[in-house]
């Protein structure tokens, strides 16, 4: 399973780092994506990391988001800065344990419980 943490209430312009820890699964060689669901909107994929570490971000977060990894902790992180109120929402990490160079386009079957980010 995936265990998320790191959300909270942040002032506009601030930053947050979301954590996604693999529990019972290794995150080192598969795909991971981050999704955001804002109030009244569908869940949106905003970032992904390939098995070789290549990262992809949608335009709305590009330049403000960074995916990183701590292999010892079996944890990946989504750092976000210059936060805007429209970044508010529930953030989910998801994993696909298959090796891929096209992770942004993969489907995901292992999900974290979500963590709320509120920007005001």
Tab-separated table of N, CA, C and O in Angstrom:
chain	number	residue	atom	x	y	z
A	1	UNK	N	0.829	-1.186	0.000
A	1	UNK	CA	0.000	0.000	0.000
A	1	UNK	C	0.874	1.250	0.000
A	1	UNK	O	2.085	1.171	0.218
A	2	UNK	N	0.254	2.361	-0.266
A	2	UNK	CA	0.947	3.646	-0.265
A	2	UNK	C	0.410	4.486	0.882
A	2	UNK	O	-0.799	4.585	1.071
A	3	UNK	N	1.305	5.104	1.610
A	3	UNK	CA	0.920	5.919	2.749
A	3	UNK	C	1.371	7.348	2.485
A	3	UNK	O	2.563	7.616	2.342
A	4	UNK	N	0.413	8.250	2.438
A	4	UNK	CA	0.696	9.646	2.139
A	4	UNK	C	0.718	10.495	3.394
A	4	UNK	O	0.016	10.214	4.369
A	5	UNK	N	1.498	11.552	3.314
A	5	UNK	CA	1.518	12.538	4.386
A	5	UNK	C	2.043	13.855	3.817
A	5	UNK	O	2.515	13.906	2.680
A	6	UNK	N	1.926	14.891	4.627
A	6	UNK	CA	2.557	16.150	4.261
A	6	UNK	C	1.648	17.263	3.847
A	6	UNK	O	2.099	18.382	3.614
A	7	UNK	N	0.360	17.019	3.732
A	7	UNK	CA	-0.543	18.094	3.362
A	7	UNK	C	-0.782	19.044	4.527
A	7	UNK	O	-0.201	18.899	5.596
A	8	UNK	N	-1.631	20.007	4.295
A	8	UNK	CA	-1.971	20.953	5.343
A	8	UNK	C	-2.437	22.268	4.761
A	8	UNK	O	-2.683	22.380	3.560
A	9	UNK	N	-2.535	23.253	5.621
A	9	UNK	CA	-2.952	24.591	5.215
A	9	UNK	C	-1.724	25.453	4.999
A	9	UNK	O	-0.841	25.515	5.860
A	10	UNK	N	-1.672	26.108	3.864
A	10	UNK	CA	-0.507	26.892	3.469
A	10	UNK	C	-0.974	28.241	2.931
A	10	UNK	O	-2.015	28.307	2.268
A	11	UNK	N	-0.203	29.248	3.191
A	11	UNK	CA	-0.515	30.566	2.624
A	11	UNK	C	-0.074	30.605	1.160
A	11	UNK	O	0.892	29.937	0.761
A	12	UNK	N	-0.784	31.381	0.389
A	12	UNK	CA	-0.414	31.567	-1.013
A	12	UNK	C	1.034	32.036	-1.102
A	12	UNK	O	1.474	32.889	-0.325
A	13	UNK	N	1.740	31.452	-2.040
A	13	UNK	CA	3.152	31.750	-2.185
A	13	UNK	C	4.057	30.810	-1.416
A	13	UNK	O	5.285	30.811	-1.619
A	14	UNK	N	3.454	30.012	-0.541
A	14	UNK	CA	4.220	29.087	0.270
A	14	UNK	C	4.522	27.791	-0.453
A	14	UNK	O	4.298	27.662	-1.665
A	15	UNK	N	5.016	26.841	0.295
A	15	UNK	CA	5.410	25.570	-0.297
A	15	UNK	C	4.966	24.416	0.579
A	15	UNK	O	4.635	24.590	1.764
A	16	UNK	N	4.956	23.252	-0.030
A	16	UNK	CA	4.566	22.051	0.689
A	16	UNK	C	5.319	20.882	0.073
A	16	UNK	O	5.684	20.916	-1.107
A	17	UNK	N	5.578	19.862	0.873
A	17	UNK	CA	6.168	18.650	0.341
A	17	UNK	C	5.316	17.465	0.759
A	17	UNK	O	5.152	17.212	1.958
A	18	UNK	N	4.786	16.775	-0.205
A	18	UNK	CA	3.944	15.622	0.036
A	18	UNK	C	4.785	14.361	-0.059
A	18	UNK	O	5.617	14.228	-0.956
A	19	UNK	N	4.544	13.445	0.854
A	19	UNK	CA	5.292	12.190	0.895
A	19	UNK	C	4.398	11.026	0.526
A	19	UNK	O	3.206	11.017	0.848
A	20	UNK	N	4.992	10.055	-0.130
A	20	UNK	CA	4.279	8.835	-0.497
A	20	UNK	C	5.220	7.667	-0.232
A	20	UNK	O	6.196	7.461	-0.964
A	21	UNK	N	4.934	6.934	0.817
A	21	UNK	CA	5.790	5.831	1.230
A	21	UNK	C	5.183	4.507	0.803
A	21	UNK	O	3.987	4.269	1.012
A	22	UNK	N	6.023	3.670	0.240
A	22	UNK	CA	5.577	2.325	-0.099
A	22	UNK	C	5.654	1.434	1.119
A	22	UNK	O	6.702	1.353	1.765
A	23	UNK	N	4.553	0.787	1.427
A	23	UNK	CA	4.514	-0.154	2.541
A	23	UNK	C	4.224	-1.547	1.984
A	23	UNK	O	3.126	-1.827	1.521
A	24	UNK	N	5.251	-2.374	1.975
A	24	UNK	CA	5.074	-3.706	1.407
A	24	UNK	C	5.307	-3.779	-0.084
A	24	UNK	O	5.210	-4.861	-0.665
A	25	UNK	N	5.581	-2.629	-0.703
A	25	UNK	CA	5.878	-2.589	-2.133
A	25	UNK	C	7.090	-1.693	-2.350
A	25	UNK	O	7.244	-0.680	-1.665
A	26	UNK	N	7.928	-2.072	-3.285
A	26	UNK	CA	9.080	-1.258	-3.609
A	26	UNK	C	8.715	-0.256	-4.691
A	26	UNK	O	8.150	-0.625	-5.723
A	27	UNK	N	9.045	0.997	-4.446
A	27	UNK	CA	8.716	2.050	-5.402
A	27	UNK	C	9.864	2.365	-6.346
A	27	UNK	O	9.755	3.268	-7.171
A	28	UNK	N	10.963	1.661	-6.223
A	28	UNK	CA	12.189	2.079	-6.898
A	28	UNK	C	12.180	1.887	-8.405
A	28	UNK	O	12.834	2.645	-9.109
A	29	UNK	N	11.460	0.922	-8.937
A	29	UNK	CA	11.607	0.626	-10.361
A	29	UNK	C	10.342	0.832	-11.177
A	29	UNK	O	10.369	0.711	-12.393
A	30	UNK	N	9.244	1.156	-10.540
A	30	UNK	CA	8.005	1.315	-11.280
A	30	UNK	C	7.685	2.770	-11.550
A	30	UNK	O	8.544	3.644	-11.507
A	31	UNK	N	6.430	2.991	-11.850
A	31	UNK	CA	5.928	4.337	-12.132
A	31	UNK	C	5.228	4.907	-10.903
A	31	UNK	O	4.657	4.169	-10.108
A	32	UNK	N	5.260	6.204	-10.807
A	32	UNK	CA	4.432	6.882	-9.812
A	32	UNK	C	3.850	8.144	-10.429
A	32	UNK	O	4.514	8.819	-11.209
A	33	UNK	N	2.636	8.421	-10.065
A	33	UNK	CA	1.983	9.652	-10.508
A	33	UNK	C	1.325	10.319	-9.319
A	33	UNK	O	1.000	9.674	-8.320
A	34	UNK	N	1.151	11.600	-9.476
A	34	UNK	CA	0.441	12.390	-8.476
A	34	UNK	C	-0.802	12.991	-9.126
A	34	UNK	O	-0.739	13.500	-10.248
A	35	UNK	N	-1.885	12.921	-8.384
A	35	UNK	CA	-3.162	13.429	-8.865
A	35	UNK	C	-3.670	14.483	-7.893
A	35	UNK	O	-3.373	14.448	-6.700
A	36	UNK	N	-4.471	15.372	-8.410
A	36	UNK	CA	-5.109	16.378	-7.580
A	36	UNK	C	-6.600	16.406	-7.907
A	36	UNK	O	-6.996	16.403	-9.073
A	37	UNK	N	-7.396	16.449	-6.859
A	37	UNK	CA	-8.837	16.626	-7.041
A	37	UNK	C	-9.269	17.846	-6.272
A	37	UNK	O	-9.275	17.853	-5.034
A	38	UNK	N	-9.611	18.880	-7.014
A	38	UNK	CA	-10.083	20.119	-6.403
A	38	UNK	C	-11.592	20.040	-6.225
A	38	UNK	O	-12.258	19.280	-6.926
A	39	UNK	N	-12.139	20.822	-5.304
A	39	UNK	CA	-13.580	20.766	-5.051
A	39	UNK	C	-14.396	20.981	-6.322
A	39	UNK	O	-14.153	21.933	-7.071
A	40	UNK	N	-15.309	20.073	-6.572
A	40	UNK	CA	-16.196	20.186	-7.721
A	40	UNK	C	-15.565	19.804	-9.038
A	40	UNK	O	-16.197	19.956	-10.092
A	41	UNK	N	-14.350	19.307	-9.000
A	41	UNK	CA	-13.662	18.951	-10.234
A	41	UNK	C	-13.247	17.489	-10.227
A	41	UNK	O	-13.175	16.851	-9.180
A	42	UNK	N	-12.986	16.973	-11.412
A	42	UNK	CA	-12.522	15.606	-11.527
A	42	UNK	C	-11.058	15.505	-11.105
A	42	UNK	O	-10.326	16.489	-11.125
A	43	UNK	N	-10.684	14.318	-10.728
A	43	UNK	CA	-9.284	14.078	-10.354
A	43	UNK	C	-8.399	14.259	-11.581
A	43	UNK	O	-8.701	13.727	-12.660
A	44	UNK	N	-7.333	14.989	-11.413
A	44	UNK	CA	-6.445	15.368	-12.510
A	44	UNK	C	-5.041	14.861	-12.226
A	44	UNK	O	-4.509	15.062	-11.143
A	45	UNK	N	-4.440	14.242	-13.219
A	45	UNK	CA	-3.057	13.819	-13.081
A	45	UNK	C	-2.177	15.033	-13.300
A	45	UNK	O	-2.294	15.718	-14.315
A	46	UNK	N	-1.286	15.336	-12.368
A	46	UNK	CA	-0.492	16.541	-12.482
A	46	UNK	C	0.994	16.281	-12.655
A	46	UNK	O	1.730	17.168	-13.121
A	47	UNK	N	1.445	15.095	-12.301
A	47	UNK	CA	2.878	14.815	-12.398
A	47	UNK	C	3.092	13.313	-12.404
A	47	UNK	O	2.268	12.560	-11.886
A	48	UNK	N	4.206	12.914	-12.986
A	48	UNK	CA	4.552	11.497	-12.997
A	48	UNK	C	6.063	11.354	-13.099
A	48	UNK	O	6.760	12.255	-13.599
A	49	UNK	N	6.540	10.218	-12.629
A	49	UNK	CA	7.965	9.916	-12.730
A	49	UNK	C	8.120	8.530	-13.344
A	49	UNK	O	7.455	7.578	-12.923
A	50	UNK	N	8.972	8.453	-14.344
A	50	UNK	CA	9.247	7.204	-15.033
A	50	UNK	C	10.164	6.318	-14.200
A	50	UNK	O	10.776	6.755	-13.212
A	51	UNK	N	10.310	5.106	-14.650
A	51	UNK	CA	11.174	4.166	-13.949
A	51	UNK	C	12.638	4.590	-13.981
A	51	UNK	O	13.418	4.186	-13.109
A	52	UNK	N	13.014	5.389	-14.968
A	52	UNK	CA	14.404	5.861	-15.037
A	52	UNK	C	14.583	7.221	-14.358
A	52	UNK	O	15.649	7.815	-14.433
A	53	UNK	N	13.527	7.703	-13.719
A	53	UNK	CA	13.617	8.956	-12.994
A	53	UNK	C	13.186	10.182	-13.768
A	53	UNK	O	13.145	11.280	-13.200
A	54	UNK	N	12.873	10.003	-15.048
A	54	UNK	CA	12.379	11.146	-15.825
A	54	UNK	C	11.035	11.600	-15.273
A	54	UNK	O	10.212	10.768	-14.910
A	55	UNK	N	10.858	12.903	-15.214
A	55	UNK	CA	9.634	13.449	-14.626
A	55	UNK	C	8.841	14.248	-15.646
A	55	UNK	O	9.394	14.788	-16.610
A	56	UNK	N	7.550	14.313	-15.418
A	56	UNK	CA	6.635	15.024	-16.291
A	56	UNK	C	5.645	15.784	-15.430
A	56	UNK	O	5.152	15.253	-14.446
A	57	UNK	N	5.354	16.990	-15.855
A	57	UNK	CA	4.429	17.827	-15.115
A	57	UNK	C	3.469	18.495	-16.088
A	57	UNK	O	3.859	18.900	-17.184
A	58	UNK	N	2.233	18.648	-15.656
A	58	UNK	CA	1.291	19.388	-16.493
A	58	UNK	C	1.621	20.872	-16.407
A	58	UNK	O	2.291	21.330	-15.479
A	59	UNK	N	1.125	21.602	-17.359
A	59	UNK	CA	1.491	23.013	-17.469
A	59	UNK	C	1.131	23.812	-16.219
A	59	UNK	O	1.848	24.749	-15.841
A	60	UNK	N	0.031	23.465	-15.576
A	60	UNK	CA	-0.429	24.258	-14.431
A	60	UNK	C	0.518	24.183	-13.236
A	60	UNK	O	0.472	25.045	-12.357
A	61	UNK	N	1.371	23.171	-13.202
A	61	UNK	CA	2.298	23.030	-12.070
A	61	UNK	C	3.758	23.030	-12.505
A	61	UNK	O	4.656	23.050	-11.658
A	62	UNK	N	3.990	23.030	-13.802
A	62	UNK	CA	5.362	22.974	-14.305
A	62	UNK	C	6.149	24.179	-13.822
A	62	UNK	O	5.666	25.310	-13.853
A	63	UNK	N	7.352	23.933	-13.347
A	63	UNK	CA	8.192	24.995	-12.806
A	63	UNK	C	7.972	25.231	-11.322
A	63	UNK	O	8.758	25.933	-10.682
A	64	UNK	N	6.890	24.651	-10.782
A	64	UNK	CA	6.586	24.823	-9.362
A	64	UNK	C	6.605	23.501	-8.602
A	64	UNK	O	6.514	23.507	-7.378
A	65	UNK	N	6.711	22.403	-9.340
A	65	UNK	CA	6.661	21.081	-8.726
A	65	UNK	C	7.958	20.328	-8.979
A	65	UNK	O	8.560	20.460	-10.051
A	66	UNK	N	8.341	19.517	-8.016
A	66	UNK	CA	9.504	18.647	-8.180
A	66	UNK	C	9.222	17.304	-7.520
A	66	UNK	O	8.837	17.262	-6.341
A	67	UNK	N	9.429	16.243	-8.277
A	67	UNK	CA	9.337	14.897	-7.709
A	67	UNK	C	10.736	14.456	-7.308
A	67	UNK	O	11.694	14.594	-8.072
A	68	UNK	N	10.852	13.946	-6.107
A	68	UNK	CA	12.137	13.444	-5.635
A	68	UNK	C	11.914	12.101	-4.946
A	68	UNK	O	10.777	11.658	-4.761
A	69	UNK	N	13.023	11.490	-4.548
A	69	UNK	CA	12.926	10.133	-4.019
A	69	UNK	C	13.964	9.907	-2.946
A	69	UNK	O	15.078	10.432	-3.025
A	70	UNK	N	13.587	9.149	-1.935
A	70	UNK	CA	14.519	8.640	-0.940
A	70	UNK	C	14.419	7.122	-1.017
A	70	UNK	O	13.475	6.534	-0.489
A	71	UNK	N	15.390	6.503	-1.671
A	71	UNK	CA	15.302	5.062	-1.885
A	71	UNK	C	15.427	4.289	-0.588
A	71	UNK	O	14.833	3.211	-0.431
A	72	UNK	N	16.190	4.818	0.341
A	72	UNK	CA	16.344	4.130	1.627
A	72	UNK	C	15.015	4.054	2.363
A	72	UNK	O	14.670	3.041	2.962
A	73	UNK	N	14.255	5.133	2.292
A	73	UNK	CA	12.951	5.189	2.957
A	73	UNK	C	11.830	4.639	2.075
A	73	UNK	O	10.677	4.613	2.514
A	74	UNK	N	12.169	4.261	0.854
A	74	UNK	CA	11.146	3.775	-0.076
A	74	UNK	C	10.012	4.793	-0.198
A	74	UNK	O	8.825	4.459	-0.134
A	75	UNK	N	10.407	6.027	-0.350
A	75	UNK	CA	9.451	7.125	-0.343
A	75	UNK	C	9.739	8.070	-1.505
A	75	UNK	O	10.893	8.362	-1.796
A	76	UNK	N	8.670	8.527	-2.140
A	76	UNK	CA	8.782	9.581	-3.146
A	76	UNK	C	8.050	10.804	-2.642
A	76	UNK	O	7.100	10.703	-1.855
A	77	UNK	N	8.496	11.927	-3.142
A	77	UNK	CA	7.976	13.200	-2.668
A	77	UNK	C	7.529	14.066	-3.839
A	77	UNK	O	8.106	14.010	-4.933
A	78	UNK	N	6.508	14.855	-3.580
A	78	UNK	CA	6.102	15.887	-4.520
A	78	UNK	C	6.245	17.215	-3.802
A	78	UNK	O	5.489	17.504	-2.868
A	79	UNK	N	7.239	17.990	-4.208
A	79	UNK	CA	7.409	19.312	-3.646
A	79	UNK	C	6.719	20.331	-4.524
A	79	UNK	O	6.793	20.263	-5.748
A	80	UNK	N	6.016	21.241	-3.899
A	80	UNK	CA	5.336	22.295	-4.647
A	80	UNK	C	5.645	23.633	-3.996
A	80	UNK	O	5.588	23.764	-2.772
A	81	UNK	N	5.951	24.632	-4.795
A	81	UNK	CA	6.205	25.961	-4.263
A	81	UNK	C	5.366	26.981	-5.020
A	81	UNK	O	4.639	26.639	-5.954
A	82	UNK	N	5.468	28.214	-4.591
A	82	UNK	CA	4.659	29.308	-5.180
A	82	UNK	C	3.200	28.891	-5.269
A	82	UNK	O	2.538	29.070	-6.298
A	83	UNK	N	2.697	28.333	-4.180
A	83	UNK	CA	1.346	27.795	-4.185
A	83	UNK	C	0.302	28.881	-4.389
A	83	UNK	O	0.459	30.018	-3.913
A	84	UNK	N	-0.752	28.478	-5.090
A	84	UNK	CA	-1.874	29.379	-5.389
A	84	UNK	C	-3.138	28.782	-4.802
A	84	UNK	O	-3.216	27.562	-4.607
A	85	UNK	N	-4.136	29.586	-4.556
A	85	UNK	CA	-5.400	29.031	-4.041
A	85	UNK	C	-5.958	27.923	-4.937
A	85	UNK	O	-6.551	26.969	-4.423
A	86	UNK	N	-5.756	28.026	-6.230
A	86	UNK	CA	-6.269	26.993	-7.138
A	86	UNK	C	-5.500	25.677	-7.043
A	86	UNK	O	-5.891	24.685	-7.658
A	87	UNK	N	-4.420	25.657	-6.286
A	87	UNK	CA	-3.721	24.401	-6.019
A	87	UNK	C	-4.393	23.609	-4.896
A	87	UNK	O	-4.016	22.466	-4.636
A	88	UNK	N	-5.351	24.193	-4.252
A	88	UNK	CA	-6.044	23.511	-3.154
A	88	UNK	C	-6.755	22.270	-3.668
A	88	UNK	O	-7.314	22.270	-4.771
A	89	UNK	N	-6.745	21.251	-2.851
A	89	UNK	CA	-7.435	20.022	-3.219
A	89	UNK	C	-6.859	18.842	-2.480
A	89	UNK	O	-5.938	18.980	-1.670
A	90	UNK	N	-7.412	17.694	-2.801
A	90	UNK	CA	-6.904	16.442	-2.251
A	90	UNK	C	-5.859	15.892	-3.232
A	90	UNK	O	-6.133	15.790	-4.433
A	91	UNK	N	-4.724	15.577	-2.697
A	91	UNK	CA	-3.638	15.063	-3.522
A	91	UNK	C	-3.447	13.575	-3.257
A	91	UNK	O	-3.404	13.142	-2.093
A	92	UNK	N	-3.319	12.830	-4.340
A	92	UNK	CA	-3.146	11.386	-4.253
A	92	UNK	C	-1.878	10.978	-4.988
A	92	UNK	O	-1.613	11.478	-6.093
A	93	UNK	N	-1.138	10.065	-4.385
A	93	UNK	CA	-0.092	9.411	-5.147
A	93	UNK	C	-0.614	8.046	-5.601
A	93	UNK	O	-1.506	7.475	-4.963
A	94	UNK	N	-0.080	7.578	-6.686
A	94	UNK	CA	-0.483	6.276	-7.217
A	94	UNK	C	0.716	5.619	-7.858
A	94	UNK	O	1.590	6.297	-8.409
A	95	UNK	N	0.759	4.319	-7.791
A	95	UNK	CA	1.896	3.573	-8.321
A	95	UNK	C	1.440	2.487	-9.280
A	95	UNK	O	0.354	1.915	-9.135
A	96	UNK	N	2.277	2.288	-10.254
A	96	UNK	CA	2.164	1.143	-11.156
A	96	UNK	C	3.537	0.490	-11.123
A	96	UNK	O	4.521	1.132	-11.482
A	97	UNK	N	3.601	-0.727	-10.650
A	97	UNK	CA	4.891	-1.336	-10.344
A	97	UNK	C	5.642	-1.838	-11.578
A	97	UNK	O	6.774	-2.301	-11.458
A	98	UNK	N	5.048	-1.709	-12.746
A	98	UNK	CA	5.726	-2.123	-13.970
A	98	UNK	C	6.772	-1.097	-14.372
A	98	UNK	O	6.590	0.105	-14.205
A	99	UNK	N	7.854	-1.564	-14.948
A	99	UNK	CA	8.897	-0.680	-15.454
A	99	UNK	C	8.393	-0.018	-16.725
A	99	UNK	O	7.872	-0.674	-17.622
A	100	UNK	N	8.554	1.305	-16.811
A	100	UNK	CA	8.054	2.000	-17.993
A	100	UNK	C	8.764	3.330	-18.172
A	100	UNK	O	9.197	3.966	-17.207
A	101	UNK	N	8.858	3.749	-19.425
A	101	UNK	CA	9.347	5.085	-19.776
A	101	UNK	C	8.193	6.010	-20.149
A	101	UNK	O	8.428	7.127	-20.607
A	102	UNK	N	6.975	5.533	-19.974
A	102	UNK	CA	5.800	6.309	-20.363
A	102	UNK	C	4.808	6.392	-19.210
A	102	UNK	O	3.606	6.206	-19.390
A	103	UNK	N	5.305	6.674	-18.068
A	103	UNK	CA	4.484	6.567	-16.869
A	103	UNK	C	3.335	7.559	-16.829
A	103	UNK	O	2.314	7.292	-16.195
A	104	UNK	N	3.502	8.692	-17.483
A	104	UNK	CA	2.406	9.667	-17.435
A	104	UNK	C	1.152	9.115	-18.093
A	104	UNK	O	0.039	9.526	-17.768
A	105	UNK	N	1.336	8.159	-18.991
A	105	UNK	CA	0.205	7.638	-19.761
A	105	UNK	C	-0.288	6.291	-19.254
A	105	UNK	O	-1.204	5.710	-19.817
A	106	UNK	N	0.311	5.808	-18.179
A	106	UNK	CA	-0.072	4.508	-17.647
A	106	UNK	C	-1.308	4.625	-16.775
A	106	UNK	O	-1.655	5.705	-16.289
A	107	UNK	N	-1.965	3.497	-16.567
A	107	UNK	CA	-3.037	3.435	-15.571
A	107	UNK	C	-2.421	2.992	-14.250
A	107	UNK	O	-1.366	2.345	-14.218
A	108	UNK	N	-3.094	3.342	-13.184
A	108	UNK	CA	-2.540	3.122	-11.848
A	108	UNK	C	-3.503	2.314	-10.996
A	108	UNK	O	-4.714	2.594	-10.977
A	109	UNK	N	-2.940	1.339	-10.301
A	109	UNK	CA	-3.798	0.435	-9.547
A	109	UNK	C	-3.481	0.394	-8.066
A	109	UNK	O	-4.153	-0.305	-7.304
A	110	UNK	N	-2.489	1.164	-7.642
A	110	UNK	CA	-2.130	1.203	-6.231
A	110	UNK	C	-2.171	2.667	-5.809
A	110	UNK	O	-1.445	3.492	-6.359
A	111	UNK	N	-3.027	2.968	-4.829
A	111	UNK	CA	-3.295	4.360	-4.487
A	111	UNK	C	-3.038	4.656	-3.025
A	111	UNK	O	-3.274	3.804	-2.154
A	112	UNK	N	-2.558	5.878	-2.786
A	112	UNK	CA	-2.496	6.365	-1.433
A	112	UNK	C	-3.861	6.835	-0.965
A	112	UNK	O	-4.807	6.930	-1.748
A	113	UNK	N	-3.935	7.153	0.312
A	113	UNK	CA	-5.233	7.534	0.896
A	113	UNK	C	-5.582	8.994	0.630
A	113	UNK	O	-6.707	9.409	0.863
A	114	UNK	N	-4.615	9.744	0.122
A	114	UNK	CA	-4.861	11.153	-0.164
A	114	UNK	C	-4.455	12.035	1.004
A	114	UNK	O	-4.497	11.632	2.164
A	115	UNK	N	-4.043	13.236	0.658
A	115	UNK	CA	-3.709	14.228	1.669
A	115	UNK	C	-4.194	15.593	1.186
A	115	UNK	O	-4.040	15.931	0.011
A	116	UNK	N	-4.805	16.336	2.080
A	116	UNK	CA	-5.436	17.600	1.708
A	116	UNK	C	-4.427	18.737	1.757
A	116	UNK	O	-3.655	18.865	2.718
A	117	UNK	N	-4.452	19.548	0.723
A	117	UNK	CA	-3.679	20.787	0.694
A	117	UNK	C	-4.657	21.933	0.513
A	117	UNK	O	-5.469	21.926	-0.416
A	118	UNK	N	-4.606	22.893	1.409
A	118	UNK	CA	-5.477	24.061	1.335
A	118	UNK	C	-4.600	25.304	1.288
A	118	UNK	O	-3.799	25.539	2.190
A	119	UNK	N	-4.748	26.068	0.231
A	119	UNK	CA	-3.950	27.281	0.031
A	119	UNK	C	-4.871	28.491	0.153
A	119	UNK	O	-5.882	28.579	-0.544
A	120	UNK	N	-4.524	29.398	1.046
A	120	UNK	CA	-5.387	30.567	1.250
A	120	UNK	C	-4.567	31.853	1.245
A	120	UNK	O	-3.337	31.802	1.273
